[in-house]
Coordinates of C-alpha atoms and ligand atoms in Angstrom, one line a residue:
X28 CA -2.7 -23.0 37.8
X29 CA -2.3 -19.6 39.6
X30 CA 0.5 -17.7 38.1
X31 CA 2.3 -17.1 41.4
X32 CA 2.7 -20.8 41.7
X33 CA 3.5 -21.6 38.1
X34 CA 7.2 -22.0 38.8
X35 CA 9.2 -22.4 35.7
X36 CA 12.7 -23.7 35.2
X37 CA 13.8 -20.2 34.2
X38 CA 12.5 -18.9 37.5
X39 CA 15.2 -20.9 39.3
X40 CA 17.9 -19.6 37.0
X41 CA 17.2 -15.9 37.6
X42 CA 16.4 -16.5 41.3
X43 CA 19.9 -17.8 41.7
X44 CA 21.3 -14.9 39.7
X45 CA 19.3 -12.3 41.6
X46 CA 20.6 -13.8 44.9
X47 CA 24.1 -13.4 43.6
X48 CA 23.4 -9.9 42.3
X49 CA 22.0 -8.9 45.7
X50 CA 25.0 -10.3 47.5
X51 CA 27.4 -8.2 45.5
X52 CA 25.2 -5.2 44.8
X53 CA 26.0 -1.9 46.5
X54 CA 22.2 -1.7 47.1
X55 CA 22.3 -4.6 49.5
X56 CA 24.7 -3.2 51.9
X57 CA 23.3 -1.3 54.9
X58 CA 24.0 2.4 54.8
X59 CA 23.6 5.5 56.8
X60 CA 21.3 7.4 54.6
X61 CA 19.2 10.0 56.4
X62 CA 15.9 9.3 54.5
X63 CA 14.0 12.2 55.9
X64 CA 16.8 14.6 54.8
X65 CA 16.6 13.1 51.3
X66 CA 12.9 13.6 51.3
X67 CA 13.4 17.3 52.3
X68 CA 15.8 17.6 49.3
X69 CA 13.1 16.2 47.0
X70 CA 10.6 18.6 48.4
X71 CA 13.0 21.5 48.0
X72 CA 13.5 20.6 44.3
X73 CA 9.7 20.4 43.8
X74 CA 9.3 23.9 45.4
X75 CA 12.1 25.3 43.3
X76 CA 10.7 23.8 40.1
X77 CA 7.2 25.1 40.9
X78 CA 8.5 28.6 41.5
X79 CA 10.3 28.5 38.1
X80 CA 7.1 27.3 36.4
X81 CA 5.0 29.9 38.1
X82 CA 7.3 32.7 37.0
X83 CA 7.9 31.6 33.4
X84 CA 5.0 29.5 32.2
X85 CA 2.1 29.6 34.8
X86 CA -1.1 28.3 33.2
X87 CA 0.6 26.8 30.2
X88 CA 0.7 23.1 29.8
X89 CA 4.4 22.7 30.3
X90 CA 7.6 24.7 30.8
X91 CA 10.7 24.3 28.7
X92 CA 13.2 24.0 31.5
X93 CA 16.3 25.0 29.6
X94 CA 15.0 28.1 27.8
X95 CA 12.3 29.0 30.4
X96 CA 9.6 29.3 27.9
X97 CA 6.0 27.8 27.8
X98 CA 5.0 24.8 25.8
X99 CA 1.5 23.4 24.9
X100 CA 0.5 19.8 25.1
X101 CA -3.2 19.6 24.2
X102 CA -4.1 22.6 22.1
X103 CA -1.7 25.4 21.0
X104 CA -4.5 28.0 21.4
X105 CA -5.9 26.8 24.8
X106 CA -4.1 26.6 28.1
X107 CA -5.2 23.6 30.2
X108 CA -2.6 24.1 32.9
X109 CA -1.5 20.5 32.5
X110 CA 1.6 20.8 34.8
X111 CA -0.6 22.5 37.5
X112 CA -3.2 19.7 37.5
X113 CA -0.4 17.0 37.5
X114 CA 1.4 18.7 40.3
X115 CA -1.5 19.4 42.7
X116 CA -1.5 16.2 44.8
X117 CA 2.3 16.1 44.9
X118 CA 2.4 19.6 46.3
X119 CA -0.3 18.7 48.8
X120 CA 1.4 15.5 50.1
X121 CA 4.7 17.4 50.4
X122 CA 3.0 20.0 52.6
X123 CA 3.5 22.7 50.0
X124 CA 0.1 24.1 50.9
X125 CA 0.4 27.6 49.6
X126 CA 1.5 26.3 46.2
X127 CA -1.3 23.8 46.3
X128 CA -3.8 26.6 46.9
X129 CA -2.3 28.7 44.2
X130 CA -2.7 25.8 41.8
X131 CA -6.3 25.1 42.8
X132 CA -7.2 28.7 42.5
X133 CA -5.8 28.8 38.9
X134 CA -7.9 25.7 38.0
X135 CA -11.1 27.0 39.4
X136 CA -10.7 30.4 37.7
X137 CA -9.4 29.2 34.4
X138 CA -10.2 25.6 33.5
X139 CA -13.1 25.4 31.0
X140 CA -13.6 22.4 28.8
X141 CA -16.1 23.7 26.3
X142 CA -13.6 23.7 23.6
X143 CA -14.2 23.0 19.9
X144 CA -11.2 20.8 19.5
X145 CA -10.3 17.1 19.4
X146 CA -8.5 15.7 22.4
X147 CA -6.9 12.3 23.1
X148 CA -9.1 10.3 25.5
X149 CA -6.3 8.4 27.1
X150 CA -3.9 11.2 27.9
X151 CA -6.8 13.5 29.0
X152 CA -8.2 10.9 31.3
X153 CA -5.1 9.7 33.1
X154 CA -3.7 13.2 33.4
X155 CA -6.5 15.7 33.8
X156 CA -9.5 13.7 35.0
X157 CA -7.1 11.7 37.3
X158 CA -5.2 14.9 38.4
X159 CA -8.4 16.7 39.3
X160 CA -9.8 13.7 41.2
X161 CA -6.6 13.3 43.2
X162 CA -6.6 17.0 44.1
X163 CA -10.2 16.6 45.2
X164 CA -9.2 13.6 47.3
X165 CA -6.4 15.7 48.9
X166 CA -8.6 18.7 49.7
X167 CA -12.2 17.8 49.5
X168 CA -12.8 20.8 47.2
X169 CA -16.0 19.9 45.3
X170 CA -15.1 22.5 42.6
X171 CA -12.3 20.1 41.5
X172 CA -14.8 17.2 41.4
X173 CA -17.1 19.3 39.3
X174 CA -14.4 20.0 36.8
X175 CA -13.4 16.3 36.5
X176 CA -17.1 15.4 36.1
X177 CA -17.6 17.9 33.3
X178 CA -14.5 16.7 31.5
X179 CA -15.4 13.0 31.7
X180 CA -18.9 13.7 30.5
X181 CA -17.4 15.4 27.4
X182 CA -15.0 12.5 26.9
X183 CA -17.7 9.8 27.2
X184 CA -18.9 9.8 23.5
X185 CA -15.6 8.1 22.7
X186 CA -17.1 5.1 24.4
X187 CA -20.8 5.4 23.7
X188 CA -20.3 6.0 19.9
X189 CA -18.2 2.9 19.4
X190 CA -20.0 -0.2 18.2
X191 CA -17.7 -2.5 20.2
X192 CA -17.6 -0.4 23.4
X193 CA -13.8 0.0 22.9
X194 CA -13.3 3.8 22.7
X195 CA -12.1 5.9 19.8
X196 CA -8.8 7.6 20.5
X197 CA -10.0 11.2 19.9
X198 CA -13.1 13.1 20.8
X199 CA -14.2 16.7 20.3
X200 CA -14.8 18.3 23.7
X201 CA -17.7 20.5 22.4
X202 CA -19.5 18.4 19.8
X203 CA -18.7 14.9 20.9
X204 CA -17.5 14.0 17.4
X205 CA -15.1 11.0 17.5
X206 CA -12.2 9.9 15.4
X207 CA -9.3 7.4 15.2
X208 CA -10.7 3.9 15.7
X209 CA -7.3 2.3 15.3
X210 CA -6.3 1.8 18.9
X211 CA -4.4 -0.3 21.3
X212 CA -4.8 -2.0 24.7
X213 CA -3.6 0.9 26.9
X214 CA -6.0 3.3 25.1
X215 CA -8.8 0.9 25.4
X216 CA -8.4 -0.2 29.0
X217 CA -6.9 2.5 31.2
X218 CA -10.0 4.3 32.6
X219 CA -11.6 2.3 35.4
X220 CA -9.8 3.7 38.4
X221 CA -10.5 7.4 37.5
X222 CA -14.0 6.8 36.0
X223 CA -15.0 4.4 38.7
X224 CA -13.9 6.9 41.4
X225 CA -16.0 9.5 39.6
X226 CA -18.9 7.0 39.6
X227 CA -18.6 6.5 43.3
X228 CA -18.4 10.2 44.0
X229 CA -21.3 11.3 41.7
X230 CA -23.5 8.2 42.0
X231 CA -23.6 7.9 38.2
X232 CA -23.0 4.2 37.3
X233 CA -22.3 4.9 33.7
X234 CA -18.8 6.1 34.6
X235 CA -18.0 2.6 36.0
X236 CA -19.8 0.6 33.3
X237 CA -18.3 2.3 30.2
X238 CA -14.6 1.6 30.9
X239 CA -15.4 -1.8 32.3
X240 CA -17.2 -2.9 29.1
X241 CA -14.3 -1.6 27.0
X242 CA -11.8 -3.6 29.0
X243 CA -14.0 -6.7 28.7
X244 CA -14.5 -6.2 24.9
X245 CA -10.7 -6.4 24.5
X246 CA -10.2 -9.3 27.0
X247 CA -12.9 -11.3 25.1
X248 CA -10.8 -11.0 21.9
X249 CA -7.6 -12.5 23.5
X250 CA -5.9 -15.3 21.6
X251 CA -6.1 -19.0 22.5
X252 CA -2.8 -18.4 24.4
X253 CA -4.6 -15.7 26.4
X254 CA -2.4 -13.0 24.9
X255 CA -3.4 -9.6 23.5
X256 CA -1.9 -8.0 20.5
X257 CA -0.9 -4.3 20.5
X258 CA -3.3 -2.8 17.9
X259 CA -7.0 -3.2 17.4
X260 CA -9.8 -1.5 15.4
X261 CA -12.4 -0.1 17.8
X262 CA -15.3 -0.3 15.2
X263 CA -14.7 -3.8 13.8
X264 CA -13.0 -5.4 16.8
X265 CA -10.3 -6.8 14.5
X266 CA -6.8 -7.1 15.7
X267 CA -4.4 -5.0 13.6
X268 CA -1.2 -6.5 14.8
X269 CA 0.2 -9.8 16.1
X270 CA 2.7 -8.4 18.6
X271 CA 2.1 -9.1 22.3
X272 CA 4.1 -6.8 24.6
X273 CA 4.0 -5.8 28.3
X274 CA 5.2 -2.4 27.3
X275 CA 3.5 0.5 25.4
X276 CA 1.0 0.6 23.9
X277 CA -0.3 -2.3 26.1
X278 CA 1.2 -1.5 29.5
X279 CA -1.5 0.2 31.5
X280 CA -4.2 -2.2 30.2
X281 CA -2.6 -4.9 32.5
X282 CA -2.0 -2.3 35.3
X283 CA -5.7 -1.3 35.3
X284 CA -6.9 -4.9 35.4
X285 CA -5.1 -5.3 38.8
X286 CA -6.2 -1.8 39.8
X287 CA -9.9 -2.5 39.3
X288 CA -9.5 -5.2 41.9
X289 CA -7.2 -3.2 44.2
X290 CA -9.4 -0.1 44.2
X291 CA -12.9 -1.5 43.9
X292 CA -12.6 -5.2 44.7
X293 CA -13.9 -5.9 41.1
X294 CA -13.6 -9.7 40.9
X295 CA -13.9 -9.7 37.0
X296 CA -10.9 -7.4 36.8
X297 CA -8.9 -9.8 39.1
X298 CA -9.9 -12.8 37.0
X299 CA -8.8 -11.0 33.8
X300 CA -5.6 -9.9 35.4
X301 CA -4.8 -13.5 36.5
X302 CA -5.5 -14.9 33.0
X303 CA -3.4 -12.3 31.2
X304 CA -0.5 -12.5 33.8
X305 CA -0.4 -16.3 33.7
X306 CA -0.1 -16.2 29.9
X307 CA 2.6 -13.4 30.0
X308 CA 4.7 -15.4 32.5
X309 CA 4.3 -18.5 30.4
X310 CA 5.1 -17.1 27.0
X311 CA 7.1 -13.9 27.4
X312 CA 9.7 -14.5 30.1
X313 CA 13.2 -14.5 28.8
X314 CA 16.3 -15.0 30.9
X315 CA 19.6 -13.6 29.7
X316 CA 22.8 -13.6 31.7
X317 CA 20.8 -14.4 34.8
X318 CA 18.5 -11.4 34.3
X319 CA 14.8 -11.6 33.7
X320 CA 13.2 -9.8 30.7
X321 CA 9.9 -9.9 28.9
X322 CA 10.1 -10.5 25.2
X323 CA 7.6 -9.4 22.6
X324 CA 5.9 -12.5 21.1
X325 CA 3.4 -13.4 18.4
X326 CA 0.1 -13.4 20.3
X327 CA -1.2 -16.5 18.6
X328 CA 1.9 -18.7 18.4
X329 CA 4.0 -17.4 21.2
X330 CA 7.1 -17.1 18.9
X331 CA 9.7 -14.6 20.0
X332 CA 9.7 -11.4 17.9
X333 CA 12.5 -9.3 19.4
X334 CA 14.5 -8.4 22.5
X335 CA 13.5 -4.8 22.5
X336 CA 12.4 -3.1 25.7
X337 CA 11.3 0.4 26.3
X338 CA 12.1 2.2 29.6
X339 CA 8.4 2.3 30.2
X340 CA 8.4 -1.5 30.6
X341 CA 10.1 -1.1 33.9
X342 CA 6.8 -0.4 35.6
X343 CA 5.9 -4.1 35.2
X344 CA 8.1 -5.3 38.1
X345 CA 6.0 -3.3 40.5
X346 CA 2.7 -4.6 39.0
X347 CA 3.9 -8.2 39.2
X348 CA 4.7 -7.7 42.9
X349 CA 1.3 -6.2 43.5
X350 CA -0.4 -9.1 41.8
X351 CA 1.5 -11.7 44.0
X352 CA 4.4 -12.6 41.7
X353 CA 6.9 -11.0 44.0
X354 CA 9.8 -13.2 42.8
X355 CA 9.4 -12.2 39.2
X356 CA 8.6 -8.6 40.1
X357 CA 11.8 -8.4 42.1
X358 CA 13.9 -10.0 39.4
X359 CA 12.6 -7.8 36.6
X360 CA 13.1 -4.6 38.7
X361 CA 16.7 -5.6 39.4
X362 CA 17.2 -6.1 35.7
X363 CA 16.2 -2.5 35.2
X364 CA 18.3 -1.3 38.1
X365 CA 21.3 -2.9 36.4
X366 CA 20.5 -0.8 33.3
X367 CA 20.3 2.3 35.5
X368 CA 23.7 1.5 37.0
X369 CA 25.2 1.0 33.5
X370 CA 23.9 4.3 31.9
X371 CA 23.1 6.5 35.0
X372 CA 19.7 7.2 33.4
X373 CA 17.8 4.4 31.6
X374 CA 17.6 4.9 27.8
X375 CA 14.2 5.2 26.2
X376 CA 14.9 2.1 24.1
X377 CA 17.1 -0.9 25.1
X378 CA 18.0 -4.3 23.7
X379 CA 18.5 -6.8 26.4
X380 CA 20.3 -9.3 24.2
X381 CA 23.2 -6.8 23.5
X382 CA 22.7 -4.7 26.7
X383 CA 22.8 -1.6 24.4
X384 CA 20.5 1.4 23.9
X385 CA 18.3 1.3 20.8
X386 CA 17.1 4.9 21.6
X387 CA 19.5 7.0 23.7
X388 CA 17.0 9.6 24.9
X389 CA 15.1 9.7 28.2
X390 CA 11.9 11.7 28.5
X391 CA 12.3 12.2 32.3
X392 CA 10.7 8.8 32.8
X393 CA 9.4 7.6 36.2
X394 CA 8.9 3.9 35.7
X395 CA 11.8 2.4 37.6
X396 CA 11.0 4.7 40.6
X397 CA 7.3 3.7 40.3
X398 CA 8.3 0.0 40.5
X399 CA 10.7 0.5 43.4
X400 CA 8.0 2.4 45.3
X401 CA 5.3 -0.3 44.7
X402 CA 7.7 -3.0 45.8
X403 CA 8.7 -1.1 48.8
X404 CA 5.1 -0.7 49.8
X405 CA 4.8 -4.4 49.7
X406 CA 7.9 -5.6 51.6
X407 CA 9.7 -2.5 52.9
X408 CA 13.0 -3.9 51.7
X409 CA 15.5 -0.9 51.9
X410 CA 16.9 -2.1 48.6
X411 CA 14.0 -0.3 46.9
X412 CA 14.7 2.9 48.7
X413 CA 18.3 2.8 47.6
X414 CA 17.3 2.2 43.9
X415 CA 14.9 5.1 44.2
X416 CA 17.7 7.2 45.7
X417 CA 19.9 6.5 42.8
X418 CA 17.1 7.3 40.4
X419 CA 16.6 10.7 42.1
X420 CA 20.3 11.6 42.5
X421 CA 21.1 10.7 38.9
X422 CA 18.2 12.7 37.6
X423 CA 19.3 15.6 39.7
X424 CA 22.8 15.4 38.4
X425 CA 21.9 15.1 34.7
X426 CA 18.5 16.8 34.3
X427 CA 18.5 19.9 36.6
X428 CA 18.4 22.9 34.3
X429 CA 18.1 26.7 34.8
X430 CA 14.3 26.7 34.9
X431 CA 13.5 23.2 36.1
X432 CA 14.1 19.6 35.2
X433 CA 14.6 18.5 31.5
X434 CA 14.4 15.3 29.6
X435 CA 17.6 14.0 27.9
X436 CA 18.5 13.7 24.3
X437 CA 21.3 11.3 24.9
X438 CA 22.0 9.4 28.1
X439 CA 25.3 8.0 26.7
X440 CA 26.8 11.4 26.0
X441 CA 29.2 13.1 28.5
X442 CA 27.8 15.2 29.8
X443 CA 24.2 14.0 29.1
X444 CA 22.5 16.3 26.6
X445 CA 19.1 17.9 27.4
X446 CA 16.0 18.2 25.3
X447 CA 14.4 21.3 26.9
X448 CA 11.1 19.6 27.8
X449 CA 9.5 18.7 31.1
X450 CA 6.5 16.4 30.6
X451 CA 3.5 16.9 32.8
X452 CA 3.9 13.5 34.4
X453 CA 7.2 14.5 36.0
X454 CA 5.2 16.6 38.5
X455 CA 2.8 13.8 39.3
X456 CA 5.0 10.8 39.2
X457 CA 8.7 10.5 40.3
X458 CA 8.7 13.5 42.5
X459 CA 5.8 11.9 44.4
X460 CA 7.3 8.4 44.4
X461 CA 10.6 9.7 45.8
X462 CA 8.9 11.7 48.5
X463 CA 6.6 8.9 49.6
X464 CA 9.4 6.4 49.5
X465 CA 11.8 8.6 51.6
X466 CA 9.6 10.7 53.9
X467 CA 7.2 8.5 55.9
X468 CA 4.8 11.4 55.7
X469 CA 1.7 11.2 58.0
X470 CA -0.4 12.6 55.1
X471 CA -0.3 9.2 53.3
X472 CA -1.6 5.9 54.5
X473 CA 1.2 3.5 53.6
X474 CA -1.0 0.4 54.3
X475 CA -4.1 1.3 52.3
X476 CA -3.7 3.4 49.2
X477 CA -4.1 3.6 45.5
X478 CA -1.9 5.4 42.9
X479 CA -3.0 5.5 39.2
X480 CA -0.8 4.9 36.2
X481 CA -0.1 8.7 36.3
X482 CA 0.8 8.6 40.0
X483 CA -2.5 10.2 41.0
X484 CA -3.5 9.3 44.5
X485 CA -7.2 8.2 44.5
X486 CA -7.1 6.5 47.9
X487 CA -4.8 6.9 50.9
X488 CA -4.5 10.6 51.6
X489 CA -4.9 11.6 55.2
X490 CA -6.2 15.0 56.0
X491 CA -5.0 15.5 59.5
Ligands
IFL21 O1 1.9 9.3 31.3 C1 2.8 8.5 32.0 C2 2.1 7.3 32.6 O2 2.9 6.7 33.5 C3 1.8 6.3 31.6 N1 2.6 6.2 30.5 C4 3.7 7.0 30.2 C5 3.9 8.2 31.1 C6 5.2 8.2 31.8 O3 6.3 7.6 31.2 O4 0.9 5.5 31.8

């Protein structure tokens, strides 16, 4: 039965609750927000943060926003300009063209991947390969495509050296030596949008086939309940855990199944997405106090393991909506919005049975804004804009620091305490989601587009 029609008794319970919630929620009431003005505020914050980064850490992977000092992400001894690559398409879509050009010039002059060092395939692919491809999509600059191509070529032994086709986690950029076969769904299956785009642009089919085979190798090992566990050995193909979760380290595996269909019309990806989603909706839904959550379960028996969620799980409401399960996507996103309302900023770890944090930090996470943006693209309900507005304004109130935006050590402290780090994805994700959500910019096609798990736009930019 298609999952969108697999209506469960629990669905009625939270549907009723979500209706009640909406009726009383501040987000449901019409308001006078000037969305374009809010978008200008987001753009001004981006421009200010970029200026801080340029002055205090330009070329380094990240800036420490409280102390104004540089921080490396990949290699202590090599600068890969992670924040630049992540920021590029956000700068472009906001019309910060001089800053975009400054970033592109840095990449062309400085980015070289012939490095004798081991790098994590997953992070490098979603952040750097994806970031270079989205900047190429924005500008048409083939030098950016050449950099993405060179990097993916150097990463490809992670796939080709694996006996199962599921990639090793680390690969040496110069020698192609691989290591760390103990892996997980996200690190096995989060490549097709970026590598498939590269395949389309270069004509090299390998870049499509390698990630697709890896994704299939994992799907073929699903349990009889059609669930995946969250740890697997890439050489033996044996599961190393029994825990099925929609959160990390499984999250973007499911996202990229849908995305293979959305971006390339890949029917195999769609079939796998439907099979996995039907199983997740059947075995993992849990309704507490009228709110929908997704429990971790044993992948072979379906037995509940715990009530733990991470903030990152919040992306899933947007994905469910994209895949056609709008009712569930909506309910799950409203559950996370309630957590945002409770704490101001969502804690990194959260127990839905007690409604209490299990980890009080927040690493400047974008996932609720991501879900709100994806749902808004689907139904244009102003509710999602309002949830995005709260996400932005609360972040501004608690994370703005002397040299940029900072993650938080404790969202329950008053005032919230900062951790002096600004992850690369901040430049690529929430700042872009807010801007696209509020601005109605002509540089973006709101009807036909694609954003990766890292927020990189691989389809939908309009060069006017
Ligand atoms: O790198 C980011 C991306 O969204 C992802 N996982 C976590 C990061 C943001 O929280 O796939």
